[in-house]
Short mmCIF file of C-alpha atoms in Angstrom, two decimals:
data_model
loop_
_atom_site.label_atom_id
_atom_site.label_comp_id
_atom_site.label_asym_id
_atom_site.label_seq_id
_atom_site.Cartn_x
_atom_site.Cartn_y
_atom_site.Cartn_z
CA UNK A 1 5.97 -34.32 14.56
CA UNK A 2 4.98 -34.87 10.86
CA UNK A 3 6.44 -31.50 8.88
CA UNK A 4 6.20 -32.67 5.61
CA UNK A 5 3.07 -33.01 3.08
CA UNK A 6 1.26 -32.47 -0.07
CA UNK A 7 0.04 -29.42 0.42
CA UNK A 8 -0.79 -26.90 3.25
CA UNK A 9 -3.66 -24.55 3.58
CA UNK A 10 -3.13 -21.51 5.75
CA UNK A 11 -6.12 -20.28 7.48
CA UNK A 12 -9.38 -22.51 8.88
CA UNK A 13 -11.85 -20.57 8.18
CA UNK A 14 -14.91 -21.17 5.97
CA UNK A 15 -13.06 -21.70 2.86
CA UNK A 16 -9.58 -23.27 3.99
CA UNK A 17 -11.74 -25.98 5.72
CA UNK A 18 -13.30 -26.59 2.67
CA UNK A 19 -9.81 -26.76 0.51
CA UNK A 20 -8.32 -29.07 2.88
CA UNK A 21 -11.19 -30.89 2.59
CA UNK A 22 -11.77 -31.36 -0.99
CA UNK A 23 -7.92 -32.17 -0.91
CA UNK A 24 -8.04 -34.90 1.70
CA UNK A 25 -10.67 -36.71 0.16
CA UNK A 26 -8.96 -36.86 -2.88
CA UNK A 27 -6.02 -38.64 -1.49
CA UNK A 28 -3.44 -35.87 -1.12
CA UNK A 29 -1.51 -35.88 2.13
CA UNK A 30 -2.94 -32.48 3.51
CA UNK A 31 -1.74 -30.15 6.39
CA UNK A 32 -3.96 -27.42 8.05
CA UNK A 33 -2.34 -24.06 10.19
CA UNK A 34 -4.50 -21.39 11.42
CA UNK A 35 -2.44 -18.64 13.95
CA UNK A 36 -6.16 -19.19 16.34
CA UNK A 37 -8.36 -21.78 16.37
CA UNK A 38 -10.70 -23.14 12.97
CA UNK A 39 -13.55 -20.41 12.31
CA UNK A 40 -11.59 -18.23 14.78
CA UNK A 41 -11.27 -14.94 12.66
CA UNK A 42 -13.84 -13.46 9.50
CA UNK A 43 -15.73 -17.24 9.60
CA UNK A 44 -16.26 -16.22 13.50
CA UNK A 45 -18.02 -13.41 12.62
CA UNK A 46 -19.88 -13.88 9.82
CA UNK A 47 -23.98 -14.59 9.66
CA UNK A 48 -23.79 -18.00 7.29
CA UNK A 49 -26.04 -16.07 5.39
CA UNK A 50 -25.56 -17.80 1.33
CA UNK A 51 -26.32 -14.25 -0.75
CA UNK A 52 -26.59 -13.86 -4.30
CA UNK A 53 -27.89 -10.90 -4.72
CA UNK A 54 -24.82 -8.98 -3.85
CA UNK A 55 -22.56 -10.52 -6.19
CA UNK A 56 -20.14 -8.48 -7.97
CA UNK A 57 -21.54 -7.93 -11.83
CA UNK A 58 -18.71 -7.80 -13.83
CA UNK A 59 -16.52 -11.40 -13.72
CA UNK A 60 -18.26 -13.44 -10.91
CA UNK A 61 -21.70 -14.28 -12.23
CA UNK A 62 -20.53 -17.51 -13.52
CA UNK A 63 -18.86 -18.31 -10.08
CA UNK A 64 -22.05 -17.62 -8.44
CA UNK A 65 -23.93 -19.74 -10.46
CA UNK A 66 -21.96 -22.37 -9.81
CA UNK A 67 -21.80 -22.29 -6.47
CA UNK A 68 -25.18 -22.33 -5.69
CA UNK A 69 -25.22 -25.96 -6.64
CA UNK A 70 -23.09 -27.07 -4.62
CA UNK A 71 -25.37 -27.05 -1.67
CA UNK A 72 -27.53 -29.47 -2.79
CA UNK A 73 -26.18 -32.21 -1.27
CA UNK A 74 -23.83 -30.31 0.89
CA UNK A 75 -25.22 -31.90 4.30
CA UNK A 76 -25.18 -35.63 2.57
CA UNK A 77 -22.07 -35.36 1.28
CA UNK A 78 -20.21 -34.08 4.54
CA UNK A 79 -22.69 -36.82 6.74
CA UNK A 80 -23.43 -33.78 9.16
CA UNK A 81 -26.36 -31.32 9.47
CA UNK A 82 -24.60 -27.64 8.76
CA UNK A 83 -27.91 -25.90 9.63
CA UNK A 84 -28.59 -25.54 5.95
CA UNK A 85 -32.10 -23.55 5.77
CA UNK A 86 -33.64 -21.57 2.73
CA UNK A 87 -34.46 -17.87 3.64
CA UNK A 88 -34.98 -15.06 1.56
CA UNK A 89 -32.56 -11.73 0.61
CA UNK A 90 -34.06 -8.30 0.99
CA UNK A 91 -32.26 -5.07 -0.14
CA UNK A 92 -34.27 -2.30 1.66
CA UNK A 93 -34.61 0.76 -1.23
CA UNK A 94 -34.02 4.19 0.41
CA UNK A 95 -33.74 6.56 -2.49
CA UNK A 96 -33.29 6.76 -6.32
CA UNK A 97 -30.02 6.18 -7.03
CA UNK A 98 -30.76 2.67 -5.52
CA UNK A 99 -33.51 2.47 -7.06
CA UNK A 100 -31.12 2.31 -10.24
CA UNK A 101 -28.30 0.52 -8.91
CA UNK A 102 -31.18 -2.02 -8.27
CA UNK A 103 -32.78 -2.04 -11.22
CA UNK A 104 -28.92 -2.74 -12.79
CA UNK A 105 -28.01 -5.83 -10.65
CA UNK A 106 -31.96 -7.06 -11.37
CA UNK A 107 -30.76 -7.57 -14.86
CA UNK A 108 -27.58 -9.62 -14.26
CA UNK A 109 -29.08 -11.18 -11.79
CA UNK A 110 -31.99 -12.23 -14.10
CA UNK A 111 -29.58 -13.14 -16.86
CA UNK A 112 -28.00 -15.61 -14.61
CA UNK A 113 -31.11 -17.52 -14.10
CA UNK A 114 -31.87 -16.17 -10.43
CA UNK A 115 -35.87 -15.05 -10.59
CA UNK A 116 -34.92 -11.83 -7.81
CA UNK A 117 -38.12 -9.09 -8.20
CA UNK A 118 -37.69 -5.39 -7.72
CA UNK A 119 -40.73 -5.07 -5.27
CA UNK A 120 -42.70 -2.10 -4.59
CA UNK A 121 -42.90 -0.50 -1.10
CA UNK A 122 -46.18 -1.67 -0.32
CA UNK A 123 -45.22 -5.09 -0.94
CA UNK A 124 -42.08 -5.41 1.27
CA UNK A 125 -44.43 -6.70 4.15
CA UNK A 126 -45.34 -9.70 2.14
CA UNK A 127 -41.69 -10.65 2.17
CA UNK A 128 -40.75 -9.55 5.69
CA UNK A 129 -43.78 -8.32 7.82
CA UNK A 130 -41.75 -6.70 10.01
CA UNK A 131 -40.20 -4.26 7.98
CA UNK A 132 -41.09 -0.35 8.41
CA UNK A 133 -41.57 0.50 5.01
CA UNK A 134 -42.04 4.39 5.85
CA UNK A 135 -39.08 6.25 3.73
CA UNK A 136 -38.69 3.28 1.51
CA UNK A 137 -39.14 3.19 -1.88
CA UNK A 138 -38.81 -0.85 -2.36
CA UNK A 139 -36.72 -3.17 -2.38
CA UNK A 140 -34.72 -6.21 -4.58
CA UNK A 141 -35.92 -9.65 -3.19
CA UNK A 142 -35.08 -13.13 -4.38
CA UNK A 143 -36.61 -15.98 -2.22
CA UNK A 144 -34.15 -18.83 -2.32
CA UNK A 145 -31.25 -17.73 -0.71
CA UNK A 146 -29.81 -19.46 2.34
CA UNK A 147 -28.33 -19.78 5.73
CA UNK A 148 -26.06 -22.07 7.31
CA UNK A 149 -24.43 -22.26 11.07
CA UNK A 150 -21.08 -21.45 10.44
CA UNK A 151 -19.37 -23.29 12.89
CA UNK A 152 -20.94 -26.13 12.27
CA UNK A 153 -20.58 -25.89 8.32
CA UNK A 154 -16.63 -25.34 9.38
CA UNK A 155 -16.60 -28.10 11.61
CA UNK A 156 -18.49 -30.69 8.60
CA UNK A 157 -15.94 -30.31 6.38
CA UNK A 158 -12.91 -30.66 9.45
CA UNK A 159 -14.67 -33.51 10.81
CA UNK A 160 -14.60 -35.15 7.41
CA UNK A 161 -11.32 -34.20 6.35
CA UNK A 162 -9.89 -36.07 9.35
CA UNK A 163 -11.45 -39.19 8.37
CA UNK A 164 -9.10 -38.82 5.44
CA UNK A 165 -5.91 -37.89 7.32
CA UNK A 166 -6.09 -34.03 7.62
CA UNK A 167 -3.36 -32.95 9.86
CA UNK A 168 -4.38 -29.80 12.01
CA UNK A 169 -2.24 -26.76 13.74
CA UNK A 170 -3.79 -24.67 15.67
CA UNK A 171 -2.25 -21.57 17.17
CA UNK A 172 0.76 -21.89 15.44
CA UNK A 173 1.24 -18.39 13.01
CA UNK A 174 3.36 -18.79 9.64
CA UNK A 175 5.73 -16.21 9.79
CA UNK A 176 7.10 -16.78 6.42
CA UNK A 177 7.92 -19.31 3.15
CA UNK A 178 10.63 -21.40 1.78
CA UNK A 179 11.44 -20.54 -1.28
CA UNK A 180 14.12 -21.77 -3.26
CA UNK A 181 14.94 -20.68 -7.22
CA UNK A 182 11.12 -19.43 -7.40
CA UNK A 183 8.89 -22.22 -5.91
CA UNK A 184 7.87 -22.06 -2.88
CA UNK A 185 8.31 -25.15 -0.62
CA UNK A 186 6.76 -24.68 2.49
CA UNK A 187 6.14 -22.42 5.09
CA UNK A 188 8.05 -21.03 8.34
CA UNK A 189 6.07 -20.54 11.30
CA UNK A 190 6.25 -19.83 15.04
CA UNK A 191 6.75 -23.55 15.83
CA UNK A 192 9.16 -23.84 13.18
CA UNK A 193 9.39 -25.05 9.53
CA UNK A 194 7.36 -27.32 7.15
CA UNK A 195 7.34 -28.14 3.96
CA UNK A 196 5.22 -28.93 1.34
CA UNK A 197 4.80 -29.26 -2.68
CA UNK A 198 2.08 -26.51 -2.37
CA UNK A 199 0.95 -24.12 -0.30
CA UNK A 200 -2.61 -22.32 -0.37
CA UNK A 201 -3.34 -19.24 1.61
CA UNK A 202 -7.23 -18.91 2.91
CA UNK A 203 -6.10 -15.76 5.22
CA UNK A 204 -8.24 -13.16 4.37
CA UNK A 205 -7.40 -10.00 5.62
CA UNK A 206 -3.64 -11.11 6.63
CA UNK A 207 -2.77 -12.24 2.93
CA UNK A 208 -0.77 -9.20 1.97
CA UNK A 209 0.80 -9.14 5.21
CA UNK A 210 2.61 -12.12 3.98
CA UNK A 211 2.90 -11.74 0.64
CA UNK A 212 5.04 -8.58 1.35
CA UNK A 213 7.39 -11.57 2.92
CA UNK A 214 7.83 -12.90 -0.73
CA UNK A 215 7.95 -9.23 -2.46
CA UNK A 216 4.39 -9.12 -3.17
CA UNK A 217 2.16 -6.20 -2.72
CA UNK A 218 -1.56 -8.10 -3.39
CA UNK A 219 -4.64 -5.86 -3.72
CA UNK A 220 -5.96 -7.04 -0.27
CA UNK A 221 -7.41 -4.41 1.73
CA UNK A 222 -9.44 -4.60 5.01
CA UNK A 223 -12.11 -2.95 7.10
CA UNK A 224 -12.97 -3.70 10.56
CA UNK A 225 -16.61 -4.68 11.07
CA UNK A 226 -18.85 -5.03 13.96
CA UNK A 227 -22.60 -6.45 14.66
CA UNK A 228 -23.76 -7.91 17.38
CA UNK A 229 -26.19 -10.78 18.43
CA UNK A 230 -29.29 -10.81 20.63
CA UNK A 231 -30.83 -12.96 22.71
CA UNK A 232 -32.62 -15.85 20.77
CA UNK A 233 -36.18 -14.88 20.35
CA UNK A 234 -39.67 -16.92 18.31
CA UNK A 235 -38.81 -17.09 15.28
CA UNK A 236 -39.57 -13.56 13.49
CA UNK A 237 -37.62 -12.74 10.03
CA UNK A 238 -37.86 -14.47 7.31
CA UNK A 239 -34.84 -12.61 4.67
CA UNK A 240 -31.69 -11.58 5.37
CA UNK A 241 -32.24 -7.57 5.10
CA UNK A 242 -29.22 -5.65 3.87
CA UNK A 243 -29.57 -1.87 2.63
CA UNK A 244 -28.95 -1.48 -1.31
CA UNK A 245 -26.85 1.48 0.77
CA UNK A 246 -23.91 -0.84 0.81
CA UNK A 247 -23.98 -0.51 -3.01
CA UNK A 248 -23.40 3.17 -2.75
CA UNK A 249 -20.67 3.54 0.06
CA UNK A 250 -17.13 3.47 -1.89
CA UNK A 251 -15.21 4.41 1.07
CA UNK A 252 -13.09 7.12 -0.67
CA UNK A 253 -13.93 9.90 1.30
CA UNK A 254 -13.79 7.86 4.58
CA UNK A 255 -11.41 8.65 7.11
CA UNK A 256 -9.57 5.87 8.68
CA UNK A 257 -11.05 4.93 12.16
CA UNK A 258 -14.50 6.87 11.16
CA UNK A 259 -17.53 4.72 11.77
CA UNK A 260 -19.97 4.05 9.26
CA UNK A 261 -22.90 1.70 9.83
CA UNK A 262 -25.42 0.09 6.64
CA UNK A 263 -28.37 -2.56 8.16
CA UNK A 264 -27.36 -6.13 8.25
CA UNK A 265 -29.97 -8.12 9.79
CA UNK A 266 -30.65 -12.26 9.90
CA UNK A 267 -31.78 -14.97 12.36
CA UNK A 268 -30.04 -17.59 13.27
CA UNK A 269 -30.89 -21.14 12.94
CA UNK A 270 -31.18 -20.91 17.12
CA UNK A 271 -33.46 -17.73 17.31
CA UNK A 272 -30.63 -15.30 17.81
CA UNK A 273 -30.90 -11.99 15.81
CA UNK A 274 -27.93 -11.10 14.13
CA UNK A 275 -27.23 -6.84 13.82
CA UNK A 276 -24.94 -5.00 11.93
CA UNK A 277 -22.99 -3.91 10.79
CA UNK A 278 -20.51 -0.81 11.97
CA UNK A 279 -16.85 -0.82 9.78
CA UNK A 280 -13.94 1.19 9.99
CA UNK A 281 -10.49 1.36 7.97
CA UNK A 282 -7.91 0.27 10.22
CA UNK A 283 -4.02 -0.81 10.64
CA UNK A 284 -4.66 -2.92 13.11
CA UNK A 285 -6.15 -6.33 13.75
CA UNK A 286 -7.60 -5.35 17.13
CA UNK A 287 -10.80 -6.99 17.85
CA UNK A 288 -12.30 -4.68 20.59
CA UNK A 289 -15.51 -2.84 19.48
CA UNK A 290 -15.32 0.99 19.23
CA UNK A 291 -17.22 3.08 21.05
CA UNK A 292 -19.46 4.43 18.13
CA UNK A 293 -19.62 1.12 16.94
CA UNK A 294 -22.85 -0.56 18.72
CA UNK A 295 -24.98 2.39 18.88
CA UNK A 296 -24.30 3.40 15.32
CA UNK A 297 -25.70 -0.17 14.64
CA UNK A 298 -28.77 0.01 16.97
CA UNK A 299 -29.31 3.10 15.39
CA UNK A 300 -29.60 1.70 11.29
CA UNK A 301 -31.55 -1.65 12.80
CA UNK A 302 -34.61 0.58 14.34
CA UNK A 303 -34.77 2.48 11.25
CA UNK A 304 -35.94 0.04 9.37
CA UNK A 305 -37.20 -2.62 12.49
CA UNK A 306 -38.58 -0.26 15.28
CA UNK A 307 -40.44 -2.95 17.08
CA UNK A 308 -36.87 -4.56 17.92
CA UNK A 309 -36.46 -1.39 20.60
CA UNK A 310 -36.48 -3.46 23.61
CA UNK A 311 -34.66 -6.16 22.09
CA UNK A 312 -31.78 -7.49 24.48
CA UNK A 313 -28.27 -7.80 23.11
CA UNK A 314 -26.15 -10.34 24.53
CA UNK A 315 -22.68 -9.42 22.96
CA UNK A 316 -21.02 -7.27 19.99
CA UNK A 317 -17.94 -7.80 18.07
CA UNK A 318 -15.44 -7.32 15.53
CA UNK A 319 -13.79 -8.89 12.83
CA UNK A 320 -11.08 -7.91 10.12
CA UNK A 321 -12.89 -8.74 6.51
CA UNK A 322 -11.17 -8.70 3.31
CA UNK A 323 -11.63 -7.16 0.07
CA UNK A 324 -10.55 -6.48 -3.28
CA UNK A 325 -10.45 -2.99 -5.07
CA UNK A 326 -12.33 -4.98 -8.00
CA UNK A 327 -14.51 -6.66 -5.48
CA UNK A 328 -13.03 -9.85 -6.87
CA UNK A 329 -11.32 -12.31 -5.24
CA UNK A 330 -7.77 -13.57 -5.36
CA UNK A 331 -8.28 -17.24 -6.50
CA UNK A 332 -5.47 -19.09 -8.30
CA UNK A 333 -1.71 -19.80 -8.71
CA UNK A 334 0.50 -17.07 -8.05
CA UNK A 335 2.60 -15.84 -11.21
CA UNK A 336 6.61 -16.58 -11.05
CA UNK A 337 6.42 -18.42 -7.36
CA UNK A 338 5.48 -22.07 -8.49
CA UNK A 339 3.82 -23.63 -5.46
CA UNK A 340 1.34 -21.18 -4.11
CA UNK A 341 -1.99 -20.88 -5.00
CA UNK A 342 -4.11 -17.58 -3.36
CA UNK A 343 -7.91 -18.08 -2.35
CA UNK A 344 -8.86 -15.42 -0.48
CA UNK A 345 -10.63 -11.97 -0.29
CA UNK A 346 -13.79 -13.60 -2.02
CA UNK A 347 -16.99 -10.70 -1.68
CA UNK A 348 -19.66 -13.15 -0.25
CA UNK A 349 -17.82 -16.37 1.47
CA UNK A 350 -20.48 -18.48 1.72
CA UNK A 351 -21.89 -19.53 -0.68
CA UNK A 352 -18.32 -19.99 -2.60
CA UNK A 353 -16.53 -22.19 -0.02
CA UNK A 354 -17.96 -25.81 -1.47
CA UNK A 355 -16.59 -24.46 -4.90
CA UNK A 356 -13.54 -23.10 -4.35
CA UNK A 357 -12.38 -26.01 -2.41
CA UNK A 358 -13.14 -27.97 -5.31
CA UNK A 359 -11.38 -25.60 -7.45
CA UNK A 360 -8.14 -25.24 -5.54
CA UNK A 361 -8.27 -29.66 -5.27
CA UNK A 362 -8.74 -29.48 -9.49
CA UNK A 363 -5.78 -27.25 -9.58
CA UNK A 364 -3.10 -28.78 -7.49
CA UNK A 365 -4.33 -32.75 -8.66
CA UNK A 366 -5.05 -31.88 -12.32
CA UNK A 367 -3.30 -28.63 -13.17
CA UNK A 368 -6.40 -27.03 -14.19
CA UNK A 369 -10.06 -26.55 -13.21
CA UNK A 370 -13.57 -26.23 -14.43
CA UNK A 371 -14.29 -22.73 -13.11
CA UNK A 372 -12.52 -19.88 -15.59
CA UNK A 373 -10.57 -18.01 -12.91
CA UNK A 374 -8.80 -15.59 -15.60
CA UNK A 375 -10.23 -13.06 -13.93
CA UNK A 376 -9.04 -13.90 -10.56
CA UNK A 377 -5.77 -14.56 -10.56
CA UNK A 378 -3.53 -13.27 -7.76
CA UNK A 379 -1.17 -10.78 -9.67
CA UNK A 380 -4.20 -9.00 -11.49
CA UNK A 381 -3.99 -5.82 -9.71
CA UNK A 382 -0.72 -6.60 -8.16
CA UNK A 383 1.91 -3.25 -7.56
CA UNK A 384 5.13 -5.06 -7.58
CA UNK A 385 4.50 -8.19 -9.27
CA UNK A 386 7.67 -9.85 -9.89
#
C-alpha cells in the first residue's frame, strides 16, 4: 500500500473533495482520508443550497464574490451534472431589529454587486407564494442564488480527481501527525502512518480535536443540527427561506443540550422538502436526533408554511457543523508547523468549495494565492499559539 505523497487532505466532504481535486489535476501526487465515507459527515447533511445573502460582513465579501464565479462552468469543467439549478434566497422579517440587521447586510450586499431587495410584506408572495406572510414584516430576497445535489457535486469532483490519480481512504481516522523540528510530515492514523510534504485538514467540526494533538487550541466550535426531509412532492418553492432570526441568535445565553430551532426550508432537485433546522451545543459527536429536536422544527416550518401540515416526513437527522467565533473560516498555512495548511469551519460551504480548492492548490504549487486570506489564517484567534 502506497503511504507516501504530495499532499493529503483530511476529510471528503464538500470542500476536501474539491482540494484534492484542484490538486490532482494539477499534477501533484494527492492522497484522500476521511474516518467515514466521502460526504459522510456536515456535506451529508447539508441542503446544497449556494447562499449569499448570509455571508459574514466584515472580511468575506471579497471571498464571496469570488466564489460565485466559479460555478459557471462548474458542471463542464467536472464533465458531470451536479444538479446545479438557480433558486432564489428569502430571509423571512419577523420584527424590527431584523428589519435593521436587514437593512445593514442590504448595503454590503449591494456594495458587492449582488442586486438583493428588502421586500415589503405584501410582496413576499411574489417571491414564494406559499409563504404566510401574517406576523411578517418583509423580507431580504436576492433571486440568483443556487442549489446543487450534494452528493453528486462531491462525487464530480472525486470522480474527476481519480482520473488524475487521487488515492482514497475511507474509514480509516488520523489519530495524529508527524512532526519533526516544526514541519509536519504526515499523518498517523488507525491503519497506520503516512507521509506527505503537506497536509490539509477539511474536518470541520473535528479540527481542534486534532490540533490539540500538535498543541493547538483553534477557535473551532460546534453545534449539533437537525432537519429533516419529506417525501418528494410537485414542485412547490421556489427560494431557499431562512429566518433573518438566525442573525439574532448569539448563543450566549444557551445552555448546552437546549434546543433551539430558526426555519430552514428548500427543495431538492428530486422534489424532497428539506426542514430545519433544530441545534444544540454539544461534547459529543452523536448523531441521534433529540427528542425536542423534530417537533421544535415542525413547529418553526408551519409558522411560516401552514399548508405543509399534512406533509409526510420520511427521516430526520443530525450533523456536527462548524464555526468560528468571528464567523470566519480557518483557511491557510498554519503559523510555526510548516506543512499544514487549515480549510475548514467556512460559514456557508457551498458556494466556497470550487474556490477554496483552488486556493489551497495555489498555495501548496505556488506558495501564494489570488484570494487575500489575511484574515483567515489559522492562528488568528488561536489560545495557545505556539
Amino acid at each position: 500500500m502506497q503511504s507516501a505523497f504530495d499532499v493529503i487532505v483530511v476529510g471528503a466532504g464538500y470542500v476536501g473533495s474539491s482540494v484534492a481535486y484542484h490538486l490532482c489535476l494539477a499534477g501533484v501526487k494527492t492522497a484522500l482520508f476521511d474516518r467515514g465515507a466521502f460526504a459522510a459527515a456536515a456535506s451529508r447533511a447539508n441542503y446544497g443550497n449556494i447562499q449569499i445573502q448570509d455571508m459574514e460582513l466584515e472580511k468575506s465579501v471579497e471571498m464571496i464574490r469570488l466564489a460565485t464565479r466559479k460555478f459557471e462552468k462548474l458542471e463542464q469543467e467536472l464533465d458531470w451534472k451536479v444538479g446545479l439549478r438557480r433558486i432564489g434566497g428569502l430571509l423571512p422579517i419577523e420584527n424590527e431589529n431584523q428589519w435593521r440587521l436587514m437593512e445593514e447586510r442590504l448595503k454590503v450586499v449591494r456594495s458587492a454587486g449582488f442586486q438583493s431587495e428588502l421586500l415589503p410584506a405584501e410582496r413576499l408572495k411574489e417571491v414564494e407564494p406559499l409563504i404566510d406572510t401574517s406576523g411578517l414584516l418583509g423580507g431580504l430576497y436576492h433571486d440568483k442564488e443556487g442549489q446543487v445535489d450534494p452528493f453528486q457535486f462531491v462525487w464530480g469532483h472525486l470522480r474527476r480527481a481519480r482520473q488524475h490519480g487521487l488515492k482514497e481512504f475511507y474509514g480509516v481516522e488520523v489519530t495524529g501527525f508527524l512532526e519533526k523540528s516544526g514541519r509536519v510530515e504526515g499523518i498517523r492514523t488507525t491503519k497506520g502512518d503516512f507521509n506527505a510534504k503537506t497536509v490539509v485538514l477539511c474536518t470541520g467540526a473535528r479540527t481542534r480535536l486534532l490540533g490539540k494533538t500538535l498543541g493547538r487550541d483553534w477557535d473551532v466550535q460546534y453545534v449539533l443540527g437537525q432537519a429533516m426531509v419529506s417525501e418528494p412532492i410537485e414542485p412547490a418553492l421556489r427560494c431557499h427561506t431562512a429566518s433573518a432570526s438566525f442573525f439574532e441568535h448569539t448563543g450566549e445565553n444557551t445552555a448546552k443540550g437546549a434546543v433551539i430551532a430558526n426555519l430552514a426550508i428548500s427543495q431538492s432537485p428530486h422534489g424532497h422538502l428539506l426542514l430545519g433546522e433544530a441545534m444544540y451545543e454539544a461534547d459529543h459527536f452523536r448523531q441521534d436526533v433529540p427528542y425536542a429536536s423534530l417537533p421544535a422544527v415542525s413547529k418553526s416550518v408551519l409558522r411560516f408554511f401552514p399548508s405543509f401540515r399534512k406533509l409526510r416526513i420520511l427521516r430526520g437527522w443530525s450533523a456536527p457543523v462548524a464555526h468560528t467565533s468571528d464567523s470566519c473560516p480557518l483557511l491557510g498555512p498554519v503559523a510555526g508547523l510548516d506543512g499544514l495548511i487549515l480549510a475548514t469551519a467556512f460559514r456557508s460551504t457551498v458556494i466556497i468549495s470550487p474556490l477554496v480548492g483552488e486556493t489551497v492548490m495555489q498555495l501548496i504549487t505556488r506558495g501564494n494565492c489570488d484570494l487575500n486570506i489575511e484574515g483567515f489564517l489559522p492562528e488568528r484567534n488561536n489560545k495557545n499559539a505556539h
